[in-house]
Coordinates of C-alpha atoms in Angstrom, one line a residue:
X6 CA -62.1 27.0 43.5
X7 CA -65.8 26.4 43.1
X8 CA -66.7 23.2 44.9
X9 CA -69.6 20.9 45.4
X10 CA -69.6 18.6 48.5
X11 CA -71.5 15.3 48.4
X12 CA -71.5 13.8 51.9
X13 CA -74.4 12.2 53.8
X14 CA -73.0 13.0 57.2
X15 CA -74.2 16.3 58.1
X16 CA -71.5 16.9 60.7
X17 CA -68.7 15.9 58.4
X18 CA -70.2 17.8 55.4
X19 CA -70.5 21.0 57.4
X20 CA -67.1 20.7 58.9
X21 CA -65.5 20.2 55.5
X22 CA -67.4 23.1 54.1
X23 CA -66.2 25.3 56.9
X24 CA -62.6 24.2 56.4
X25 CA -62.8 25.0 52.7
X26 CA -64.5 28.3 53.2
X27 CA -61.7 29.4 55.6
X28 CA -59.2 28.4 52.9
X29 CA -60.8 30.8 50.5
X30 CA -62.8 28.4 48.3
X31 CA -66.4 28.9 47.2
X32 CA -68.8 26.1 48.1
X33 CA -71.5 26.2 45.4
X34 CA -73.6 23.3 46.6
X35 CA -73.8 20.7 49.4
X36 CA -75.7 17.5 48.9
X37 CA -76.5 14.3 50.9
X38 CA -77.2 11.8 48.1
X39 CA -75.9 10.8 44.7
X40 CA -78.8 12.0 42.5
X41 CA -78.8 15.5 44.0
X42 CA -74.9 15.5 43.5
X43 CA -75.4 14.9 39.7
X44 CA -78.0 17.7 39.5
X45 CA -75.8 20.1 41.5
X46 CA -72.8 19.5 39.3
X47 CA -74.8 19.9 36.1
X48 CA -76.3 23.2 37.5
X49 CA -73.3 24.9 38.9
X50 CA -70.4 23.5 36.8
X51 CA -67.9 23.5 39.7
X52 CA -64.1 23.1 39.4
X53 CA -64.1 20.2 41.9
X54 CA -66.5 17.7 43.4
X55 CA -65.7 16.1 46.7
X56 CA -67.7 12.9 46.9
X57 CA -68.3 10.3 49.7
X58 CA -68.0 6.8 48.2
X59 CA -70.9 5.4 50.3
X60 CA -74.1 7.5 50.3
X61 CA -77.8 7.4 49.7
X62 CA -80.0 6.2 48.1
X63 CA -78.5 2.7 48.3
X64 CA -75.7 3.4 50.9
X65 CA -73.2 1.2 49.0
X66 CA -71.0 2.7 46.3
X67 CA -73.5 5.3 45.0
X68 CA -70.9 8.1 45.3
X69 CA -68.3 6.1 43.3
X70 CA -70.9 5.3 40.6
X71 CA -71.9 9.0 40.4
X72 CA -68.2 9.9 40.1
X73 CA -68.0 7.6 37.2
X74 CA -71.0 9.2 35.5
X75 CA -69.6 12.7 36.1
X76 CA -66.3 11.7 34.6
X77 CA -68.0 10.9 31.4
X78 CA -70.4 13.9 31.3
X79 CA -67.8 16.5 32.5
X80 CA -64.3 15.0 31.7
X81 CA -62.5 18.2 32.9
X82 CA -64.1 18.2 36.4
X83 CA -61.8 17.5 39.2
X84 CA -63.1 14.6 41.4
X85 CA -61.9 13.8 44.9
X86 CA -63.5 10.8 46.6
X87 CA -63.5 10.5 50.4
X88 CA -64.2 7.3 52.2
X89 CA -63.6 5.2 55.4
X90 CA -63.3 2.2 53.1
X91 CA -61.3 1.4 50.0
X92 CA -63.4 0.7 46.9
X93 CA -61.3 -0.1 43.9
X94 CA -63.8 -1.1 41.2
X95 CA -64.4 2.5 40.1
X96 CA -61.3 4.2 41.4
X97 CA -58.8 2.5 39.1
X98 CA -60.9 3.5 36.0
X99 CA -61.2 7.1 37.3
X100 CA -57.6 7.6 38.2
X101 CA -56.5 6.5 34.6
X102 CA -58.0 9.7 33.3
X103 CA -56.4 12.2 35.7
X104 CA -58.0 15.0 37.7
X105 CA -58.8 12.5 40.3
X106 CA -58.0 11.8 44.0
X107 CA -59.1 9.2 46.6
X108 CA -58.3 9.8 50.2
X109 CA -59.4 8.1 53.4
X110 CA -61.5 10.5 55.5
X111 CA -59.0 10.9 58.4
X112 CA -56.6 12.4 55.9
X113 CA -58.7 15.6 56.1
X114 CA -57.3 16.2 59.5
X115 CA -53.9 16.9 57.9
X116 CA -55.3 20.2 56.6
X117 CA -52.2 21.4 54.6
X118 CA -51.8 18.1 52.8
X119 CA -55.5 17.9 52.2
X120 CA -55.7 21.3 50.7
X121 CA -52.7 20.6 48.6
X122 CA -54.3 17.4 47.3
X123 CA -57.5 19.5 46.2
X124 CA -55.4 22.0 44.3
X125 CA -53.5 19.1 42.5
X126 CA -56.7 17.3 41.5
X127 CA -58.3 20.5 40.3
X128 CA -55.4 21.0 38.0
X129 CA -55.6 17.6 36.5
X130 CA -53.2 15.8 38.7
X131 CA -53.7 12.8 41.1
X132 CA -53.9 12.4 44.8
X133 CA -54.2 8.9 46.1
X134 CA -54.2 7.8 49.7
X135 CA -51.1 5.5 50.5
X136 CA -53.5 2.7 51.6
X137 CA -55.4 3.0 48.3
X138 CA -52.2 2.8 46.4
X139 CA -51.1 -0.2 48.3
X140 CA -54.4 -1.9 47.4
X141 CA -54.1 -1.1 43.7
X142 CA -50.5 -2.1 43.5
X143 CA -51.2 -5.2 45.5
X144 CA -53.8 -6.3 42.9
X145 CA -51.1 -6.5 40.2
X146 CA -49.8 -10.0 39.6
X147 CA -48.2 -9.6 36.2
X148 CA -44.6 -11.0 35.9
X149 CA -43.4 -7.5 34.9
X150 CA -44.6 -6.1 38.3
X151 CA -42.8 -8.9 40.1
X152 CA -39.5 -7.7 38.5
X153 CA -39.6 -4.4 40.5
X154 CA -37.3 -4.2 43.5
X155 CA -38.6 -3.3 46.9
X156 CA -37.2 0.2 46.4
X157 CA -38.8 0.5 43.0
X158 CA -42.2 -0.4 44.5
X159 CA -41.7 2.3 47.1
X160 CA -41.0 4.8 44.3
X161 CA -44.1 3.6 42.3
X162 CA -46.4 3.9 45.3
X163 CA -45.2 7.6 45.9
X164 CA -45.5 8.4 42.2
X165 CA -49.1 7.2 42.3
X166 CA -49.8 9.4 45.3
X167 CA -48.9 12.4 43.0
X168 CA -45.4 13.2 44.2
X169 CA -42.9 14.5 41.9
X170 CA -39.3 13.2 41.8
X171 CA -38.0 15.8 44.3
X172 CA -40.9 14.9 46.7
X173 CA -40.1 11.2 46.4
X174 CA -36.4 11.9 47.1
X175 CA -37.2 13.8 50.3
X176 CA -39.7 11.1 51.4
X177 CA -37.3 8.2 50.9
X178 CA -34.1 10.2 51.8
X179 CA -32.6 9.6 48.3
X180 CA -30.9 11.9 45.9
X181 CA -33.0 13.2 43.0
X182 CA -30.6 11.4 40.6
X183 CA -31.3 8.1 42.3
X184 CA -35.0 8.6 42.1
X185 CA -34.8 9.4 38.4
X186 CA -32.9 6.1 37.9
X187 CA -35.5 4.2 39.8
X188 CA -38.3 5.8 37.7
X189 CA -36.6 5.1 34.5
X190 CA -36.2 1.4 35.5
X191 CA -39.7 1.1 36.5
X192 CA -40.9 2.4 33.1
X193 CA -38.6 0.0 31.3
X194 CA -39.6 -3.0 33.3
X195 CA -43.4 -2.2 33.0
X196 CA -43.0 -1.5 29.3
X197 CA -44.4 2.1 29.6
X198 CA -43.5 5.1 27.6
X199 CA -41.2 7.3 29.7
X200 CA -41.4 10.3 27.4
X201 CA -44.7 11.7 29.0
X202 CA -44.9 13.8 32.0
X203 CA -44.9 12.5 35.5
X204 CA -48.6 12.6 36.0
X205 CA -49.3 10.8 32.8
X206 CA -46.8 8.1 33.7
X207 CA -48.3 7.5 37.1
X208 CA -51.7 7.1 35.5
X209 CA -50.4 4.7 32.9
X210 CA -48.8 2.6 35.7
X211 CA -52.1 2.4 37.6
X212 CA -53.9 1.5 34.4
X213 CA -51.4 -1.2 33.6
X214 CA -51.6 -2.7 37.1
X215 CA -55.4 -2.9 36.8
X216 CA -55.5 -4.4 33.4
X217 CA -52.9 -7.0 34.2
X218 CA -53.9 -7.8 37.7

């Protein structure tokens, strides 16, 4: 993949670039602030942008705001946000359109899972950190969400992380048939169309939680 990295920490940025180069990816640009990120993506048209949420010039949510801009300008660009903090204002809107991931920075240490997340996002899927998912789901207070059982909430959280049914089954030590039943029940209770693919259903669930939270 052709990747742009936007990270103001030189040490983390160079370490991440080295990891991705070793994995066979092409780093087309490395930037340390949001304005330069926007210019680099416009110039190089990468497959994926890895963006720190907090970066210059303001040092607040500049990266997240830049990601929102890029999503409008280049809707097919894969976007993976990295942060030490959970920022939900922009992330919920972004995840609802696919090709988006949000991981806490320490997840990079699990190299295989991190590289797998990159591939999934670049292909239009989602990759959300479990803590991010917990925050998004926790924001929902709609009565329909309250009807989910504890196990259905577990399944919903893993769906939001991008896991397919077989992956959820392995993680929760359940049969695939049982997971399918839980997924069907979730869709029914939340009033969501269960005829779309898994990724679309995950995004619809997250959008529903945000709009009704």
